[in-house]
GROMACS .gro file of N, CA, C and O in nm:
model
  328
    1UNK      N    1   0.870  -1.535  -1.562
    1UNK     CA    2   0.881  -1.487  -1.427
    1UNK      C    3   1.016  -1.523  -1.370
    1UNK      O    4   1.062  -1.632  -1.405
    2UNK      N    5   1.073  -1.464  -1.304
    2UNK     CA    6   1.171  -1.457  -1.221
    2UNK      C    7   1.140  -1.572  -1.092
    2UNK      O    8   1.028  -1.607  -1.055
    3UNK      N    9   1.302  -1.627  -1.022
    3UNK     CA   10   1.274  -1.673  -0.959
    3UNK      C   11   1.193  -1.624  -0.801
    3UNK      O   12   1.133  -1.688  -0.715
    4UNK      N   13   1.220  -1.512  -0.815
    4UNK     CA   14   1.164  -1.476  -0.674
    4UNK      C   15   0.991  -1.418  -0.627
    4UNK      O   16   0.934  -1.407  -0.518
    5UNK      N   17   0.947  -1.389  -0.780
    5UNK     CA   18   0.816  -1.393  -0.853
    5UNK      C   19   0.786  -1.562  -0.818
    5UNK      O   20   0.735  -1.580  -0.708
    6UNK      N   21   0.801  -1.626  -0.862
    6UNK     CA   22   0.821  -1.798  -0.813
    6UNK      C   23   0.760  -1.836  -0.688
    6UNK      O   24   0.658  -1.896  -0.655
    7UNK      N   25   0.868  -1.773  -0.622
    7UNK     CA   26   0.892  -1.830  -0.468
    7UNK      C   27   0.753  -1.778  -0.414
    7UNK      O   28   0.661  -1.857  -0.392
    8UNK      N   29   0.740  -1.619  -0.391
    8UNK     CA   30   0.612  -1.545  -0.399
    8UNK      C   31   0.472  -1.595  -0.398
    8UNK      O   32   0.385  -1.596  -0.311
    9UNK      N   33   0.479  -1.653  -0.577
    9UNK     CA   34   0.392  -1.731  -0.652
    9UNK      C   35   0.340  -1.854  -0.572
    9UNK      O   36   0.225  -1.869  -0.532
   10UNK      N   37   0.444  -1.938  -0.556
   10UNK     CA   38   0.397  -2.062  -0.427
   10UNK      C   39   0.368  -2.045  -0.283
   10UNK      O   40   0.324  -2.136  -0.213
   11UNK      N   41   0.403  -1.886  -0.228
   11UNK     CA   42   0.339  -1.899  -0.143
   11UNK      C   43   0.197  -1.858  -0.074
   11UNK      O   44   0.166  -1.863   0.045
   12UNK      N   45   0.124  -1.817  -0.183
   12UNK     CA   46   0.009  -1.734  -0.185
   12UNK      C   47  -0.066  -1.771  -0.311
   12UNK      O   48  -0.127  -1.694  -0.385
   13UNK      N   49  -0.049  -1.915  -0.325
   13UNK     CA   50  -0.084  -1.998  -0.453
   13UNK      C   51  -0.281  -2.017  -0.440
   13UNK      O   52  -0.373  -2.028  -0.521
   14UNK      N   53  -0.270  -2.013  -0.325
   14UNK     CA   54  -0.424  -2.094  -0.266
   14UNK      C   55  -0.488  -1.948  -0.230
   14UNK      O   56  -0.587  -1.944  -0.157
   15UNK      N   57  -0.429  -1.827  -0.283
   15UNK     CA   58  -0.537  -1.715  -0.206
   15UNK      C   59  -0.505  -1.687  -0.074
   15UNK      O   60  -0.532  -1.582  -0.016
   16UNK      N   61  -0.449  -1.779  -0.028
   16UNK     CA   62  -0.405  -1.695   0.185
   16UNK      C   63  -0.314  -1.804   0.178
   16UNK      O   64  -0.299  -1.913   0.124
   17UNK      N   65  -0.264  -1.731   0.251
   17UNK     CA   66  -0.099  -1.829   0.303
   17UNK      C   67  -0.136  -1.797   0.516
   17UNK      O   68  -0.215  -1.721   0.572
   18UNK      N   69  -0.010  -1.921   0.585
   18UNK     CA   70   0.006  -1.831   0.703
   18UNK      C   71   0.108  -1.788   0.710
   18UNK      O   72   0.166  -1.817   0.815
   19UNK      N   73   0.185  -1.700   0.613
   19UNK     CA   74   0.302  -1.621   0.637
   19UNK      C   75   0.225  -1.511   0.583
   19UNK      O   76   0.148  -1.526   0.488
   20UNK      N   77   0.245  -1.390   0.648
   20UNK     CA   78   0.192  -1.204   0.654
   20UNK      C   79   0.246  -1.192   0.512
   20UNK      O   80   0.338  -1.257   0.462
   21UNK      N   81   0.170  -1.098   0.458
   21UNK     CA   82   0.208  -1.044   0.334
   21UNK      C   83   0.385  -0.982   0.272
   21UNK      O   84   0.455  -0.979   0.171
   22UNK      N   85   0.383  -0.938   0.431
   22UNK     CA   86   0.519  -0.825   0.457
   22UNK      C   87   0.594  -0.913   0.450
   22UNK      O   88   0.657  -0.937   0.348
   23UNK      N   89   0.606  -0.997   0.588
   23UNK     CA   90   0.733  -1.131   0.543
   23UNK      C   91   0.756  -1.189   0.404
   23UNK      O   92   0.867  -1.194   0.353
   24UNK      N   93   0.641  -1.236   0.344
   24UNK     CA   94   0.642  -1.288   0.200
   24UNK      C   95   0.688  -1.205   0.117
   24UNK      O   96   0.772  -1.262   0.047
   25UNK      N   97   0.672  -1.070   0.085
   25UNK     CA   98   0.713  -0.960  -0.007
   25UNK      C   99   0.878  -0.904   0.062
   25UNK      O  100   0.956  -0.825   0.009
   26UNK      N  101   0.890  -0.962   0.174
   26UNK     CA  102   1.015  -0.905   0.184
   26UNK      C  103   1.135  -1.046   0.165
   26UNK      O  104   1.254  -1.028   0.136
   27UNK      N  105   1.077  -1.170   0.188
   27UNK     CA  106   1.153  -1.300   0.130
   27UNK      C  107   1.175  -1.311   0.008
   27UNK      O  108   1.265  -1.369  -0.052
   28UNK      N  109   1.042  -1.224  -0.042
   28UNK     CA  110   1.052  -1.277  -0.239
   28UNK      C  111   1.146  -1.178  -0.269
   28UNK      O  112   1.242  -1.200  -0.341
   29UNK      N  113   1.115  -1.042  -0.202
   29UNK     CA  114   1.210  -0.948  -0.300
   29UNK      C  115   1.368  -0.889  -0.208
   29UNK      O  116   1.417  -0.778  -0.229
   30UNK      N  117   1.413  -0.968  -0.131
   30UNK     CA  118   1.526  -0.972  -0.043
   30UNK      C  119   1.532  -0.837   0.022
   30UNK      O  120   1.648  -0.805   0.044
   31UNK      N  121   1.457  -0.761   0.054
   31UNK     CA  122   1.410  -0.611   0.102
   31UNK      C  123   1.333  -0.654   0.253
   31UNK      O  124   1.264  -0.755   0.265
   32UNK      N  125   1.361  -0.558   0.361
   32UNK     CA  126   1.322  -0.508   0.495
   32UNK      C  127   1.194  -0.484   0.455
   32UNK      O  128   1.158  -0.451   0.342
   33UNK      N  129   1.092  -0.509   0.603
   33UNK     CA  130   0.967  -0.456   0.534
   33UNK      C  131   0.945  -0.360   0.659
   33UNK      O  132   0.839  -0.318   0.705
   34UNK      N  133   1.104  -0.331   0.710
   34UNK     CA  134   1.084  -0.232   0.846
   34UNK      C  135   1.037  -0.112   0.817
   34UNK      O  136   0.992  -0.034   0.901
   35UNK      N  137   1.047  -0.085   0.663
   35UNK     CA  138   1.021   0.087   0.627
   35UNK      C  139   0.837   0.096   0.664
   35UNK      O  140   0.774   0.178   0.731
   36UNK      N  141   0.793  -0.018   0.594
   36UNK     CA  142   0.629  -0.015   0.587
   36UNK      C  143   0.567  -0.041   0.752
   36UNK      O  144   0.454   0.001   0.775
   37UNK      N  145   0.650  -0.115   0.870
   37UNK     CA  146   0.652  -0.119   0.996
   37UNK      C  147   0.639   0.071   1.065
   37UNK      O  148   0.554   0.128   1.134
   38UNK      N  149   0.773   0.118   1.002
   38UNK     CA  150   0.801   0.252   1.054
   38UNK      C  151   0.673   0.347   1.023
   38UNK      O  152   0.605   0.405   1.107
   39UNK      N  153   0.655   0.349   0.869
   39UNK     CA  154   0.530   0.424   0.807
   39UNK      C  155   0.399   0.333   0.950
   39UNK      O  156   0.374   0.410   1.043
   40UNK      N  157   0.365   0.265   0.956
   40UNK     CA  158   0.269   0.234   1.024
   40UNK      C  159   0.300   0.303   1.151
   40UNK      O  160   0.209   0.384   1.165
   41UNK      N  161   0.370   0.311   1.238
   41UNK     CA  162   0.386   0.372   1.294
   41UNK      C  163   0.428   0.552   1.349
   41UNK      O  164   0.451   0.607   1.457
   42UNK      N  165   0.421   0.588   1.222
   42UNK     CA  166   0.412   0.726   1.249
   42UNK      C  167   0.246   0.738   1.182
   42UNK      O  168   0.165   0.786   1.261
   43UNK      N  169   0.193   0.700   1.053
   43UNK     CA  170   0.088   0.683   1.061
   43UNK      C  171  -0.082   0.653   1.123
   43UNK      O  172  -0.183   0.702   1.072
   44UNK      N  173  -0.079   0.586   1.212
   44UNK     CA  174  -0.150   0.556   1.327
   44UNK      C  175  -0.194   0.656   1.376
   44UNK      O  176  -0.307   0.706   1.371
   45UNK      N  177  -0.035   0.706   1.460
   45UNK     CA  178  -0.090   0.819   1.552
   45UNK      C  179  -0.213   0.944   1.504
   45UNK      O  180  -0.315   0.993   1.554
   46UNK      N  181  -0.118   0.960   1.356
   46UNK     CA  182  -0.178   1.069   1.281
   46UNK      C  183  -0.287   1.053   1.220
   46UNK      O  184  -0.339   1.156   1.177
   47UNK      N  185  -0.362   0.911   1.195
   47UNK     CA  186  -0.500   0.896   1.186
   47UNK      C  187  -0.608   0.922   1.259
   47UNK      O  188  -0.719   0.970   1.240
   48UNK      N  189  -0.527   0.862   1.380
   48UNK     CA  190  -0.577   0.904   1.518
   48UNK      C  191  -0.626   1.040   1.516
   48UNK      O  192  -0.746   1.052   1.496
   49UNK      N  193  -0.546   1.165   1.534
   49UNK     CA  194  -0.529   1.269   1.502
   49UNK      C  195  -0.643   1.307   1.418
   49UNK      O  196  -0.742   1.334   1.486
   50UNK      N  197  -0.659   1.319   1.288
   50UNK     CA  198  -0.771   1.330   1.199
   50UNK      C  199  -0.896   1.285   1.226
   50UNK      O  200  -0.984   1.371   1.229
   51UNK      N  201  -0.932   1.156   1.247
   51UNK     CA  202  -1.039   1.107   1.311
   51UNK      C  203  -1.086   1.181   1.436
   51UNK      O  204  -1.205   1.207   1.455
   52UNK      N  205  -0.984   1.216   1.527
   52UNK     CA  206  -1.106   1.304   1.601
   52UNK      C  207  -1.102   1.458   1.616
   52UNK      O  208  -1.175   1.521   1.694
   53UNK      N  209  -1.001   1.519   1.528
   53UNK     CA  210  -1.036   1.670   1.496
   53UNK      C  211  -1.068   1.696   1.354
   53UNK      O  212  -1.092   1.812   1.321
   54UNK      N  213  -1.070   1.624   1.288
   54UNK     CA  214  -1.160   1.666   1.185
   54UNK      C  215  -1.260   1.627   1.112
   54UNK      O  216  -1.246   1.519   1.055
   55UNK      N  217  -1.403   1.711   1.093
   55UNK     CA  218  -1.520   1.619   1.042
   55UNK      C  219  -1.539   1.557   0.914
   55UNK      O  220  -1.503   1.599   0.805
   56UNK      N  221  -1.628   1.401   0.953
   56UNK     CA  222  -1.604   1.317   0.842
   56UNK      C  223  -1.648   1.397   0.658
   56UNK      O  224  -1.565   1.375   0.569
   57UNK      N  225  -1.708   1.436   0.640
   57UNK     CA  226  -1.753   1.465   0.501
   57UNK      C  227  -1.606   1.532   0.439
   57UNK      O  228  -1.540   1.502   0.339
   58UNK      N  229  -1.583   1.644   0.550
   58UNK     CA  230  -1.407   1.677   0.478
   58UNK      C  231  -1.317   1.585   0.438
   58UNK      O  232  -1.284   1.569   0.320
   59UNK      N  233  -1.280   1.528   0.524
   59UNK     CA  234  -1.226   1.412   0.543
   59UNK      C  235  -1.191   1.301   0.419
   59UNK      O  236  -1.084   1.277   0.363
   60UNK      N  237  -1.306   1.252   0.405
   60UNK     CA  238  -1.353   1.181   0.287
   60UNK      C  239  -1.316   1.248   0.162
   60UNK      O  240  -1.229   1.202   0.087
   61UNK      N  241  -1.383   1.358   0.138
   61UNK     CA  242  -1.345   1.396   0.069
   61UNK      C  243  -1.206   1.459  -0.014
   61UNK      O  244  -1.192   1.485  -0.134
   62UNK      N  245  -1.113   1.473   0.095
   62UNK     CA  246  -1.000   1.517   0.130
   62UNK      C  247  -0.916   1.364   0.031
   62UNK      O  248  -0.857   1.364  -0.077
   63UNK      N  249  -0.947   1.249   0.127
   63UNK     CA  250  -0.915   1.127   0.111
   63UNK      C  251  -0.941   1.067  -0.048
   63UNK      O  252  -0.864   0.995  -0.112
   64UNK      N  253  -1.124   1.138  -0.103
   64UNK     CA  254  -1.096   1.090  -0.245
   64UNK      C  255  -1.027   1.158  -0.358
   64UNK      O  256  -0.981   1.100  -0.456
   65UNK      N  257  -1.023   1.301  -0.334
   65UNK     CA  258  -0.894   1.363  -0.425
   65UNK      C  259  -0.769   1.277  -0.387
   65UNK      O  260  -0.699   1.214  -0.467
   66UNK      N  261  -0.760   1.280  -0.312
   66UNK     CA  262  -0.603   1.192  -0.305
   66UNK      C  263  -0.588   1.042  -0.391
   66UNK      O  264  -0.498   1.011  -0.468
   67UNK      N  265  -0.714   0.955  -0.347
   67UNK     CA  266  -0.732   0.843  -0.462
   67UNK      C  267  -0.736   0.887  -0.613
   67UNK      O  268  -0.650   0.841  -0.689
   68UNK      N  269  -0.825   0.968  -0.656
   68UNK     CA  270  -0.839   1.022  -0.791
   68UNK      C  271  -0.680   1.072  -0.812
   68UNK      O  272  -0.623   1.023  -0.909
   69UNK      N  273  -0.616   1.154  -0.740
   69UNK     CA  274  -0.508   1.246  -0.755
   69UNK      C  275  -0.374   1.084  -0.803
   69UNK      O  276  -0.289   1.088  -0.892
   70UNK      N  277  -0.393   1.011  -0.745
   70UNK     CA  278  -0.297   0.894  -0.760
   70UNK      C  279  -0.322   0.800  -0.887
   70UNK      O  280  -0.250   0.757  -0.977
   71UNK      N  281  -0.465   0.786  -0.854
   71UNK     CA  282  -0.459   0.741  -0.992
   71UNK      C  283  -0.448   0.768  -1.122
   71UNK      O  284  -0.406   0.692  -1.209
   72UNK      N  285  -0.496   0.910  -1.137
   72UNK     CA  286  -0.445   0.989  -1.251
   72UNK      C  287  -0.332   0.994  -1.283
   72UNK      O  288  -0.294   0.991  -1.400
   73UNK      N  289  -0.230   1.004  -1.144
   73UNK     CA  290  -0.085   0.967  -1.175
   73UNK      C  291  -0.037   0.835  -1.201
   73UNK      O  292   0.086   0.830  -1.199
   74UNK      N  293  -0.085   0.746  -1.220
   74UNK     CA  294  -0.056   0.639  -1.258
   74UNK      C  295  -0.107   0.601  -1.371
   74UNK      O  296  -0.056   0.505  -1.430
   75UNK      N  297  -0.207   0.661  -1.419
   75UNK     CA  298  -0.253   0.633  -1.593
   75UNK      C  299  -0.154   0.703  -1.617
   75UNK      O  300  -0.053   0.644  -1.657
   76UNK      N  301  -0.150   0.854  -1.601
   76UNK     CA  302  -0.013   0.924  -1.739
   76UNK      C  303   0.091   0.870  -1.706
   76UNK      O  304   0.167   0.941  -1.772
   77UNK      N  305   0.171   0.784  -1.643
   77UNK     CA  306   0.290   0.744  -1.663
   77UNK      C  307   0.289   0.612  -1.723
   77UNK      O  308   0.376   0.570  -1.799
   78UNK      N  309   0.173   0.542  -1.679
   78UNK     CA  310   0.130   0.409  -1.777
   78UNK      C  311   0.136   0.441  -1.922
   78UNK      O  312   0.160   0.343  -1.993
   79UNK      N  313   0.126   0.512  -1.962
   79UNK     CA  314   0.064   0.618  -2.132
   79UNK      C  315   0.208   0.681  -2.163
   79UNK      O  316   0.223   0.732  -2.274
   80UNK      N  317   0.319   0.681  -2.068
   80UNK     CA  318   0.443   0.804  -2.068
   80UNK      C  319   0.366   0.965  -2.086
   80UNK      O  320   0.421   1.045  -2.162
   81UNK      N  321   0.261   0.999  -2.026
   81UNK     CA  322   0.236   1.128  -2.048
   81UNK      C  323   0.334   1.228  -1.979
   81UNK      O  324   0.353   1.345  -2.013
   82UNK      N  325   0.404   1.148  -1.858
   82UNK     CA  326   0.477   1.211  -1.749
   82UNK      C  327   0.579   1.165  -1.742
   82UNK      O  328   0.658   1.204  -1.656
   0.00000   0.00000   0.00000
C-alpha cells in the first residue's frame, strides 16, 4: 500500500472515524471533494423533482436498470470485455 492508502487506513481503522468520509478521501488522495459537494447540489433539487412528479414503481424501476446497467459495466471491464 501506498502511503496515502496508509494515512486513509488509520483513519477509519475502527469502522467510523469523526472526520466525514469526503474530508478523509480528499486528505488521503490530495483531491477537492468540491466536485462531489457540487454534484450534491445540483442533484437534490432534481430528486426532489422525480419524487414528486413521477410514480414510484417507474421510478424504481428506472433506478434498477441503472444499477444492473452499471454493474454490468463494471464486470466487462473487470474481464477487459470493454
Amino acid at each position: 500500500m501506498d502511503a496515502n492508502a496508509d494515512r486513509c487506513t488509520a483513519l477509519c481503522k475502527k469502522g467510523r472515524s469523526e472526520v466525514p468520509f469526503s474530508l478523509t478521501l480528499a486528505w488521503a488522495t490530495g483531491r477537492s471533494s468540491s466536485a462531489w459537494a457540487l454534484g450534491g447540489v445540483v442533484a437534490a433539487p432534481l430528486g426532489a423533482w422525480v419524487v414528486r412528479h413521477v410514480r414510484p414503481r417507474p421510478a424504481l424501476c428506472v433506478v434498477g436498470l441503472l444499477v444492473i446497467a452499471l454493474s454490468l459495466r463494471t464486470l466487462l471491464k473487470h474481464f477487459n470485455a470493454i
